[in-house]
């Protein structure tokens, strides 16, 4: 195996470009800016690895898998959260070019960031797994790229896989973007096959930038990253003019002026340059410590010769789901605040404000772009700041109007107003689902149970179908995607976009433990589903709450009406019967383990509730919780 | 002697285990005899049937044990322990009654020679009804054994079949009678909660046990240990799962019957005249456990021997048979005391709770709800709290 690998290196991975062009002095004709549009797992990071090797900017011995993914979480989960831009030298027909590869995040939560990355490019490599075909997210991004007038280069990856169906998916891609299936490049990021041809194709097909080098500087921010040593590192695409080091720059949305401490390109480590000129891609460091002062989508210009018009496309990231985050140990509250303050420096889309829960104490209501974003943030809080946290079930934002016409914005179900309600409006999304045609029935069933309305359905190829649905966001934020995956054996994929608010027949379902309302378990559901929801949550909690020394009644209620009840029977015995000399060490270790376990329990009144129950109770995961409790 | 041994540090090269605490406790010995005629389906103890051990002789295994006894005396002397005579000696297993009385005698002679016996020493030997003939008991009494612990488990043949015990329950009476005539104290070991054991079956078992005139009974709830045949049978559905609630009820039945028959409750699983040897374990006294897999505790040094008899023999020949050691610090020692002493009817001195930093407001709720009581400057469980000791300990340490 090792030998085979080295021979592949010799054949495909020797660097072709022998010299690189100097940033800030590179003619726009010799620049190509492109991004890679791909679904998670379709091999984008591996392909990028090969490009780094092939262009010679990373030597083989320094190579590591997923070179560009910086955060531990990114590498562990195999997904890219933050995009980066790498400048790659490449030669074709004895002419040297500078290729800027802009890495885009590949998850539905980060669509806004993707759109900014696209806006920084003239071309896009559409990378599709030759064994799986295009996925909904990729399709959505492809449409986005086409709207941005990008040159699309279709590529099938993983052609080395035995399951690859290259011809079939080449046909599918040709149907989507036009042209012939033969235009579709066949590569393997793993072995390196076809990557050279791909780089050649990028030079040939992606248009060179056409900015006005003499105009006032305009640079678009497409990513902004917090680094604890350097402060905020801002990634920009120069559209017009030039920026040079030691210049004063200005953010056009806020008019804030910053000293430009450093300017450079990534190749793939930062390289300081004299400046950046129209068409180029690079980074800026101003000493700013908070990414919110250097927001994605904003336009950078110079203080001395400011541009008049900012580039279009700036939008505040908007949180779609909210969740309460609480420390298990109340004394960690100040640490949680500090941790959130720190995370916000690197994540402008994270919003939060203090909130108090009768059950959970002091915490924060946090807004996220989506569920993955929520998961990533809570995981980072626990891992990087050593906190033990409870995240309450995610909720969307409701607009509630009472009979007396007072209006409420409800981000937390427990704040649902009392009294007579005139109308409740909930956020709606337009969802696109791609799947093999065999699963259309199951998908329609799933959407039906989630209160979906079909917009249309069309065949992409012989056996692949695109379904478009209008769905309440609340019905999909929680576990829709997991359900879709499991019901389509992993083949279904999903993308969605906001589609405004619509009135819904919604009620608040409360949960009572020992007769006491537990605010963290409240949820807002459709009236017809209240009973089912109540039954589900009470029976889930019966499984999740360990037996205590007393009986714990669990009830679900709408208003004062009890709609479901269960109870956790009192435990009768909690002692290990035998205890010999030899059992003492073992017994003590068990006690240590139980002590650790108890740290993950939250006292709600007199009842010990496991930390993860606050999410699990509200999920409709049907696979777990089947273990019988005696 | 459970299936899995805890991970520990290696035995010190110095061969020394100096005392870690100032107060000198009583000294006890445990001797593990790792042989059985037959392995019962529920058993995860460190024991082997003749077929399982190649190249090891049951008839000469006592020599290995004596080698360890010789070594122990040197280690204790060199480590600075004051010489203490043995307060108790316990032969456990396995089935110690598979050893001849002569083998037992040789072990006792070695122990007595190295350490000496206190005049009121309690010497117990575990026996199975099928291997404890009146004649054997007579031989044991002659060499100095004064207490016999019979592994009866149940008087219900159906339950015995589930547990794969091969003895005939009718043999127990005559054995106990013979023991009493020889002046041997006796104890019966029972197990409750076997799959398919009814409340009635258990009630009958404890009633028979209580009527036999023994001075001591241990009753353990069956724990299904992973890796045993019983665990597999339950997993594949051949046998039903055990039921904690039913076990709680069975404990109450046992307690009621035993107390009514003059066997007072004194520890989670024990009734009658307290076994001094058991109290050594619960009172964190000092004991050396000889034999494969045996655990020892000497003034804060807890160590355990390698499990398999063959590797035990091999390691013993090359030095120490210890597989791991852990050093108990003062705080851990206090936590262990709480964990163990709260299991007993005497309870734990309030002084120890104070040293652990457990304050009155942590204890009070348990006194108020009737699971703990304070008597003679000791905190002890009540009848209502007995079955919740583990939970109470956890809460005392974490609330």
Coordinates of C-alpha atoms in Angstrom, one line a residue, chain A residues 41-577:
Chain A
X41 CA -18.6 14.1 2.6
X42 CA -18.3 14.6 -1.1
X43 CA -14.5 15.0 -0.6
X44 CA -13.9 18.7 -0.9
X45 CA -11.3 18.8 1.8
X46 CA -9.4 15.9 0.4
X47 CA -9.5 17.4 -3.1
X48 CA -8.2 20.7 -1.6
X49 CA -5.4 18.7 0.1
X50 CA -4.3 17.3 -3.3
X51 CA -4.3 20.8 -4.9
X52 CA -2.1 22.0 -2.1
X53 CA 0.3 19.2 -2.8
X54 CA 0.1 19.4 -6.5
X55 CA 0.8 23.1 -6.7
X56 CA 3.8 22.5 -4.4
X57 CA 2.8 24.9 -1.6
X58 CA 2.6 22.2 0.9
X59 CA 5.3 19.6 0.9
X60 CA 4.4 16.0 1.1
X61 CA 6.0 15.5 4.4
X62 CA 4.1 18.4 5.9
X63 CA 0.8 17.2 4.6
X64 CA -1.9 16.1 6.9
X65 CA -5.5 15.2 6.1
X66 CA -7.9 18.1 5.8
X67 CA -5.1 20.6 5.9
X68 CA -7.3 23.6 5.7
X69 CA -9.7 22.7 8.5
X70 CA -8.5 24.5 11.5
X71 CA -10.8 23.8 14.4
X72 CA -10.7 20.5 16.2
X73 CA -14.4 20.2 15.8
X74 CA -14.1 20.7 12.0
X75 CA -11.6 17.9 11.7
X76 CA -13.4 15.6 14.0
X77 CA -16.8 16.0 12.4
X78 CA -15.3 16.2 8.9
X79 CA -17.2 19.4 8.1
X80 CA -15.9 22.9 7.3
X81 CA -17.4 25.6 9.4
X82 CA -15.2 28.5 8.4
X83 CA -14.1 29.2 4.9
X84 CA -10.6 30.1 3.9
X85 CA -8.9 31.3 0.8
X86 CA -5.7 29.8 -0.5
X87 CA -3.5 31.2 -3.2
X88 CA -2.1 28.5 -5.4
X89 CA 0.5 29.0 -8.2
X90 CA -0.1 27.1 -11.4
X91 CA 1.4 27.1 -14.9
X92 CA -0.3 26.4 -18.1
X93 CA 1.3 26.8 -21.6
X94 CA 4.4 28.5 -20.0
X95 CA 2.3 31.2 -18.4
X96 CA 2.1 31.5 -14.6
X97 CA -1.2 32.0 -12.9
X98 CA -2.4 32.7 -9.3
X99 CA -5.4 30.6 -8.4
X100 CA -7.4 31.6 -5.4
X101 CA -9.3 28.8 -3.9
X102 CA -12.1 29.9 -1.6
X103 CA -13.3 27.2 0.6
X104 CA -17.0 27.3 1.4
X105 CA -18.9 25.8 4.3
X106 CA -21.1 23.0 3.2
X107 CA -24.0 23.1 5.6
X108 CA -27.4 24.5 5.4
X109 CA -26.9 26.6 8.6
X110 CA -24.2 28.6 6.9
X111 CA -25.9 29.6 3.6
X112 CA -25.2 33.3 4.1
X113 CA -21.5 32.7 4.4
X114 CA -21.6 30.5 1.3
X115 CA -23.3 33.3 -0.6
X116 CA -20.5 35.7 0.3
X117 CA -17.8 33.2 -0.7
X118 CA -19.5 32.8 -4.1
X119 CA -19.6 36.6 -4.5
X120 CA -15.9 36.6 -4.2
X121 CA -15.4 34.3 -7.2
X122 CA -15.7 34.2 -10.9
X123 CA -16.0 30.4 -11.1
X124 CA -17.1 27.5 -9.1
X125 CA -16.1 23.9 -9.1
X126 CA -19.2 21.8 -8.7
X127 CA -17.9 18.8 -6.9
X128 CA -20.2 15.8 -6.7
X129 CA -19.6 12.3 -5.3
X130 CA -19.6 9.9 -8.2
X131 CA -21.2 7.3 -6.0
X132 CA -24.0 9.5 -4.6
X133 CA -24.9 12.2 -7.1
X134 CA -25.9 15.8 -6.3
X135 CA -27.5 16.6 -3.0
X136 CA -30.1 19.3 -2.1
X137 CA -27.6 21.6 -0.4
X138 CA -25.2 21.4 -3.4
X139 CA -28.1 22.1 -5.7
X140 CA -29.1 25.1 -3.7
X141 CA -25.5 26.4 -3.8
X142 CA -25.3 25.6 -7.5
X143 CA -28.3 27.8 -8.1
X144 CA -26.8 30.5 -6.0
X145 CA -23.6 30.3 -8.0
X146 CA -25.5 30.4 -11.3
X147 CA -27.4 33.5 -10.0
X148 CA -24.0 35.1 -9.3
X149 CA -23.0 34.4 -13.0
X150 CA -20.2 32.1 -12.0
X151 CA -18.6 29.8 -14.5
X152 CA -19.5 26.3 -13.4
X153 CA -17.0 23.5 -13.8
X154 CA -18.7 20.2 -13.1
X155 CA -16.5 17.5 -11.5
X156 CA -17.3 14.0 -10.3
X157 CA -15.1 13.0 -7.4
X158 CA -14.3 9.6 -5.9
X159 CA -14.2 7.9 -9.2
X160 CA -11.9 5.4 -7.6
X161 CA -14.8 4.0 -5.5
X162 CA -16.2 0.7 -6.7
X163 CA -19.7 2.1 -6.3
X164 CA -19.0 5.1 -8.5
X165 CA -21.7 5.6 -11.2
X166 CA -19.8 8.1 -13.2
X167 CA -21.8 8.1 -16.4
X168 CA -25.1 8.3 -14.7
X169 CA -24.2 11.3 -12.6
X170 CA -22.4 13.0 -15.4
X171 CA -25.7 12.9 -17.3
X172 CA -27.5 14.3 -14.3
X173 CA -25.0 17.2 -14.0
X174 CA -25.3 17.9 -17.7
X175 CA -29.1 18.1 -17.3
X176 CA -28.7 20.6 -14.5
X177 CA -26.2 23.0 -15.9
X178 CA -26.4 22.3 -19.6
X179 CA -23.6 21.1 -21.9
X180 CA -22.6 17.5 -22.5
X181 CA -21.8 14.8 -20.0
X182 CA -18.3 14.7 -21.5
X183 CA -17.6 18.2 -20.1
X184 CA -17.8 16.7 -16.7
X185 CA -14.3 16.1 -15.3
X186 CA -13.6 12.8 -13.5
X187 CA -11.2 13.1 -10.5
X188 CA -10.2 11.3 -7.4
X189 CA -9.2 13.5 -4.5
X190 CA -7.9 10.5 -2.8
X191 CA -5.5 9.2 -5.5
X192 CA -5.0 12.5 -7.2
X193 CA -6.2 11.3 -10.6
X194 CA -7.6 14.2 -12.7
X195 CA -6.7 17.0 -10.3
X196 CA -4.1 18.4 -12.7
X197 CA -6.6 18.6 -15.5
X198 CA -9.0 20.3 -13.1
X199 CA -6.5 23.0 -12.4
X200 CA -5.8 23.5 -16.1
X201 CA -9.6 23.7 -16.7
X202 CA -9.9 26.3 -14.0
X203 CA -7.3 28.5 -15.8
X204 CA -9.0 27.9 -19.1
X205 CA -12.6 28.4 -18.1
X206 CA -12.9 30.7 -15.1
X207 CA -12.9 34.3 -16.3
X208 CA -10.2 36.6 -15.0
X209 CA -11.4 39.4 -12.7
X210 CA -12.2 42.7 -14.3
X211 CA -12.1 45.2 -11.6
X212 CA -11.0 48.8 -12.0
X213 CA -7.5 49.0 -10.6
X214 CA -7.5 52.8 -10.6
X215 CA -10.8 53.2 -8.9
X216 CA -11.1 53.8 -5.1
X217 CA -10.4 50.6 -3.2
X218 CA -13.4 48.3 -2.6
X219 CA -12.9 44.9 -1.0
X220 CA -15.6 42.5 0.0
X221 CA -15.3 40.7 3.3
X222 CA -16.3 37.1 2.8
X223 CA -15.0 35.7 6.1
X224 CA -13.9 37.0 9.4
X225 CA -12.1 34.9 11.9
X226 CA -11.0 35.5 15.5
X227 CA -7.5 34.5 16.4
X228 CA -6.5 34.7 20.0
X229 CA -3.0 36.0 19.2
X230 CA -3.7 38.3 16.2
X231 CA -7.2 39.5 16.9
X232 CA -9.6 39.4 14.0
X233 CA -8.3 38.1 10.7
X234 CA -10.5 39.4 7.8
X235 CA -10.6 37.6 4.5
X236 CA -11.3 39.9 1.5
X237 CA -11.7 39.8 -2.2
X238 CA -10.4 43.0 -3.8
X239 CA -12.9 44.2 -6.3
X240 CA -11.5 47.6 -7.3
X241 CA -8.3 49.6 -6.6
X242 CA -5.7 48.5 -4.1
X243 CA -4.9 48.3 -0.4
X244 CA -1.5 48.6 1.0
X245 CA 0.0 48.0 4.4
X246 CA 0.1 50.8 6.9
X247 CA -2.9 52.4 5.3
X248 CA -6.0 53.5 7.2
X249 CA -9.0 51.5 6.1
X250 CA -12.7 52.1 6.5
X251 CA -15.7 49.8 6.9
X252 CA -18.4 51.1 4.7
X253 CA -21.4 49.9 6.8
X254 CA -20.2 51.5 10.0
X255 CA -17.7 54.1 8.7
X256 CA -15.3 52.8 11.4
X257 CA -11.7 53.5 10.6
X258 CA -8.9 51.0 11.4
X259 CA -5.2 51.0 11.1
X260 CA -4.1 48.2 8.6
X261 CA -1.5 46.4 10.6
X262 CA -0.9 43.5 8.2
X263 CA -2.0 42.5 4.8
X264 CA -1.2 39.3 3.0
X265 CA -2.3 36.1 1.3
X266 CA -2.7 32.6 2.5
X267 CA -0.5 30.1 0.8
X268 CA -1.5 28.1 2.8
X269 CA 0.1 29.7 5.8
X270 CA -0.2 33.5 6.0
X271 CA 2.4 35.4 3.9
X272 CA 2.7 39.1 4.5
X273 CA 2.6 41.2 1.3
X274 CA 3.0 44.9 0.4
X275 CA -0.7 45.0 -0.5
X276 CA -3.5 43.6 -2.5
X277 CA -4.8 44.7 -5.8
X278 CA -8.0 44.4 -7.7
X279 CA -8.9 40.8 -8.4
X280 CA -6.8 39.4 -5.6
X281 CA -7.9 37.5 -2.5
X282 CA -6.1 37.8 0.8
X283 CA -6.4 38.8 4.5
X284 CA -6.3 41.9 6.6
X285 CA -5.4 42.4 10.2
X286 CA -6.3 45.6 12.0
X287 CA -5.9 44.8 15.6
X288 CA -9.7 44.7 16.1
X289 CA -10.7 42.1 18.7
X290 CA -14.3 41.5 17.8
X291 CA -15.5 40.0 14.5
X292 CA -18.7 42.1 14.8
X293 CA -16.5 45.1 13.8
X294 CA -15.5 43.3 10.7
X295 CA -18.6 41.7 9.4
X296 CA -19.0 39.3 6.5
X297 CA -20.5 41.0 3.6
X298 CA -19.2 44.5 4.5
X299 CA -17.1 46.5 2.1
X300 CA -13.6 47.8 3.0
X301 CA -12.3 50.9 1.5
X302 CA -9.5 53.4 2.4
X303 CA -10.0 56.4 4.6
X304 CA -8.0 58.7 2.3
X305 CA -9.8 57.8 -1.0
X306 CA -13.1 56.2 0.1
X307 CA -15.3 54.6 -2.5
X308 CA -18.8 56.1 -2.9
X309 CA -20.9 52.9 -3.3
X310 CA -20.5 49.8 -1.2
X311 CA -20.7 46.4 -2.8
X312 CA -24.1 44.9 -2.6
X313 CA -24.9 41.9 -0.5
X314 CA -24.4 42.9 3.1
X315 CA -27.0 41.4 5.5
X316 CA -27.0 40.8 9.2
X317 CA -27.0 37.1 9.9
X318 CA -30.3 36.3 11.4
X319 CA -30.8 33.7 14.1
X320 CA -33.4 31.1 13.1
X321 CA -33.5 29.0 16.3
X322 CA -33.3 29.8 19.9
X323 CA -32.3 27.7 22.8
X324 CA -31.7 28.4 26.5
X325 CA -28.2 27.6 27.7
X326 CA -27.7 27.0 31.4
X327 CA -24.8 25.9 33.5
X328 CA -25.6 22.8 35.5
X329 CA -23.7 24.3 38.4
X330 CA -25.3 27.7 39.0
X331 CA -22.0 29.1 40.2
X332 CA -20.6 28.7 36.6
X333 CA -23.0 31.4 35.4
X334 CA -20.2 34.1 35.3
X335 CA -17.9 31.7 33.4
X336 CA -20.6 31.0 30.9
X337 CA -21.1 34.7 30.3
X338 CA -17.4 35.1 29.8
X339 CA -17.2 32.1 27.5
X340 CA -20.1 33.4 25.3
X341 CA -18.4 36.9 25.2
X342 CA -15.3 35.2 23.9
X343 CA -17.1 33.0 21.4
X344 CA -18.9 36.0 20.0
X345 CA -15.5 37.5 19.1
X346 CA -15.2 34.8 16.5
X347 CA -18.8 34.2 15.6
X348 CA -20.8 37.3 14.6
X349 CA -23.9 35.2 14.1
X350 CA -24.1 34.2 17.8
X351 CA -26.6 36.3 19.7
X352 CA -27.6 35.9 23.4
X353 CA -29.2 37.6 26.3
X354 CA -29.6 36.7 29.9
X355 CA -32.7 34.7 30.9
X356 CA -33.9 33.1 34.0
X357 CA -35.7 29.8 34.3
X358 CA -37.6 28.7 37.4
X359 CA -36.2 25.2 36.8
X360 CA -32.7 25.8 35.6
X361 CA -31.8 29.1 37.2
X362 CA -29.7 31.8 35.5
X363 CA -28.6 31.2 31.9
X364 CA -28.8 32.8 28.4
X365 CA -31.3 32.7 25.6
X366 CA -29.1 32.1 22.5
X367 CA -29.9 32.5 18.9
X368 CA -28.4 30.3 16.3
X369 CA -28.4 30.0 12.5
X370 CA -29.5 26.4 12.8
X371 CA -29.2 23.2 14.7
X372 CA -25.7 22.4 13.7
X373 CA -24.7 25.9 14.7
X374 CA -26.3 25.3 18.1
X375 CA -24.5 22.0 18.5
X376 CA -21.2 23.4 17.6
X377 CA -21.5 26.3 20.0
X378 CA -22.6 24.2 22.9
X379 CA -19.8 21.7 22.2
X380 CA -17.2 24.5 22.0
X381 CA -18.5 26.0 25.3
X382 CA -18.2 22.6 27.0
X383 CA -14.9 21.7 25.4
X384 CA -13.0 24.9 25.2
X385 CA -14.3 26.5 28.4
X386 CA -14.8 23.3 30.5
X387 CA -18.4 24.0 31.3
X388 CA -21.2 21.5 32.0
X389 CA -24.3 22.8 30.3
X390 CA -27.9 22.2 29.7
X391 CA -29.3 23.3 26.4
X392 CA -33.1 23.5 26.2
X393 CA -35.0 22.3 23.2
X394 CA -34.6 24.7 20.3
X395 CA -37.5 27.0 19.5
X396 CA -38.3 29.3 16.6
X397 CA -39.5 32.8 16.9
X398 CA -43.3 33.3 17.1
X399 CA -45.2 36.4 16.7
X400 CA -48.2 36.4 19.1
X401 CA -51.0 38.9 19.1
X402 CA -53.4 38.9 22.0
X403 CA -57.1 39.8 21.8
X404 CA -56.2 43.2 23.2
X405 CA -53.9 43.7 20.2
X406 CA -50.7 43.6 22.3
X407 CA -48.0 41.9 20.3
X408 CA -45.3 39.6 21.5
X409 CA -42.2 38.2 20.0
X410 CA -41.7 34.8 21.6
X411 CA -38.3 33.2 21.4
X412 CA -38.9 31.0 24.5
X413 CA -42.1 28.9 24.8
X414 CA -42.3 29.7 28.5
X415 CA -42.8 33.4 27.6
X416 CA -45.9 32.6 25.6
X417 CA -48.4 35.2 26.8
X418 CA -51.3 34.3 29.0
X419 CA -54.8 35.4 28.2
X420 CA -56.9 35.2 25.1
X421 CA -54.8 34.9 22.0
X422 CA -56.0 36.4 18.7
X423 CA -53.3 35.1 16.4
X424 CA -50.0 33.2 16.5
X425 CA -47.7 33.5 13.5
X426 CA -44.9 31.2 12.9
X427 CA -41.9 31.3 10.5
X428 CA -42.3 29.3 7.3
X429 CA -39.6 27.9 5.1
X430 CA -39.4 26.7 1.5
X431 CA -37.7 23.4 1.6
X432 CA -36.1 21.5 -1.2
X433 CA -35.6 17.8 -0.8
X434 CA -33.7 15.6 -3.3
X435 CA -34.0 11.9 -3.2
X436 CA -34.1 8.8 -5.3
X437 CA -37.6 8.3 -6.6
X438 CA -38.3 5.2 -4.5
X439 CA -38.5 7.3 -1.4
X440 CA -41.0 9.9 -2.7
X441 CA -43.9 8.3 -0.8
X442 CA -42.1 8.2 2.6
X443 CA -40.9 11.8 2.1
X444 CA -44.4 13.0 1.3
X445 CA -45.7 11.2 4.4
X446 CA -43.0 12.8 6.5
X447 CA -43.7 16.3 5.2
X448 CA -47.4 15.7 5.7
X449 CA -47.0 14.9 9.4
X450 CA -44.8 18.0 9.7
X451 CA -47.7 20.2 8.3
X452 CA -46.0 20.6 5.0
X453 CA -47.7 21.8 1.8
X454 CA -46.2 20.6 -1.5
X455 CA -45.2 23.3 -3.9
X456 CA -44.0 21.1 -6.8
X457 CA -42.1 18.0 -7.7
X458 CA -39.8 17.4 -10.6
X459 CA -37.5 14.7 -11.9
X460 CA -33.8 15.6 -12.1
X461 CA -32.8 12.5 -14.0
X462 CA -34.2 9.1 -14.5
X463 CA -34.6 8.2 -10.9
X464 CA -33.9 11.3 -8.9
X465 CA -36.6 13.6 -7.7
X466 CA -36.7 17.1 -6.4
X467 CA -39.6 17.9 -4.0
X468 CA -40.4 21.4 -2.9
X469 CA -42.4 22.0 0.2
X470 CA -43.6 24.8 2.3
X471 CA -43.1 23.9 5.9
X472 CA -43.3 25.6 9.3
X473 CA -39.7 26.1 10.5
X474 CA -40.6 24.7 13.9
X475 CA -41.3 21.4 12.3
X476 CA -37.9 21.0 10.7
X477 CA -35.5 22.7 13.1
X478 CA -35.5 19.8 15.5
X479 CA -35.0 16.4 14.0
X480 CA -36.6 16.6 10.5
X481 CA -33.2 16.2 8.9
X482 CA -32.4 13.1 10.9
X483 CA -35.8 11.6 10.1
X484 CA -35.4 12.4 6.4
X485 CA -32.0 10.7 6.5
X486 CA -33.2 7.6 8.2
X487 CA -36.4 7.3 6.2
X488 CA -34.4 7.5 2.9
X489 CA -31.6 5.3 4.1
X490 CA -29.3 8.3 3.9
X491 CA -30.1 9.3 0.3
X492 CA -32.4 12.2 1.0
X493 CA -31.0 15.7 1.3
X494 CA -32.5 18.9 2.4
X495 CA -32.1 22.6 1.9
X496 CA -34.4 25.4 3.0
X497 CA -34.8 29.1 2.8
X498 CA -37.0 31.5 4.8
X499 CA -40.4 32.2 3.4
X500 CA -42.0 34.6 5.9
X501 CA -44.6 34.2 8.6
X502 CA -48.0 32.5 8.5
X503 CA -50.7 32.2 11.1
X504 CA -51.0 28.8 12.7
X505 CA -53.3 27.1 15.2
X506 CA -50.7 26.9 17.9
X507 CA -50.9 26.2 21.6
X508 CA -48.4 26.0 24.4
X509 CA -47.9 22.6 26.0
X510 CA -46.6 22.7 29.6
X511 CA -44.9 19.9 31.5
X512 CA -45.4 19.3 35.2
X513 CA -43.1 17.3 37.5
X514 CA -44.7 16.5 40.8
X515 CA -47.4 19.0 39.9
X516 CA -44.9 21.8 39.4
X517 CA -44.6 23.4 35.9
X518 CA -41.1 23.0 34.5
X519 CA -40.6 26.0 32.2
X520 CA -37.7 24.5 30.4
X521 CA -39.9 21.7 29.0
X522 CA -42.7 23.9 27.6
X523 CA -43.1 23.9 23.9
X524 CA -45.4 25.4 21.3
X525 CA -47.1 23.0 19.0
X526 CA -49.9 22.8 16.6
X527 CA -53.3 22.2 18.3
X528 CA -53.9 18.9 16.6
X529 CA -50.6 17.7 17.7
X530 CA -50.8 18.8 21.3
X531 CA -52.2 15.5 22.6
X532 CA -49.6 13.4 20.7
X533 CA -46.8 15.7 21.8
X534 CA -48.0 15.5 25.5
X535 CA -48.1 11.7 25.4
X536 CA -44.7 11.5 23.8
X537 CA -42.9 13.9 26.1
X538 CA -44.4 12.3 29.3
X539 CA -43.5 8.8 28.2
X540 CA -40.0 9.9 27.1
X541 CA -39.4 11.6 30.4
X542 CA -40.6 8.5 32.2
X543 CA -37.7 6.7 30.5
X544 CA -35.2 9.5 31.0
X545 CA -35.7 10.4 34.6
X546 CA -34.1 7.9 36.9
X547 CA -36.2 6.4 39.6
X548 CA -36.0 8.4 42.8
X549 CA -36.9 7.5 46.4
X550 CA -40.4 8.8 45.8
X551 CA -42.8 8.6 43.0
X552 CA -42.6 11.3 40.4
X553 CA -45.8 12.1 38.5
X554 CA -45.2 13.6 35.1
X555 CA -48.1 15.5 33.4
X556 CA -48.5 17.4 30.2
X557 CA -51.0 20.2 30.1
X558 CA -52.5 22.8 27.8
X559 CA -53.5 25.7 30.0
X560 CA -55.1 24.0 33.0
X561 CA -56.2 20.9 31.2
X562 CA -54.0 17.8 31.7
X563 CA -53.6 16.0 28.4
X564 CA -51.2 13.2 29.4
X565 CA -49.8 11.6 32.5
X566 CA -47.1 9.1 33.4
X567 CA -45.1 8.4 36.5
X568 CA -41.7 7.3 37.5
X569 CA -42.2 4.7 40.2
X570 CA -40.2 5.1 43.4
X571 CA -37.1 3.0 43.6
X572 CA -37.3 0.3 46.2
X573 CA -33.7 -0.6 46.6
X574 CA -30.3 1.0 45.9
X575 CA -27.6 -0.9 47.5
X576 CA -25.1 -3.5 46.4
X577 CA -25.9 -6.6 48.4

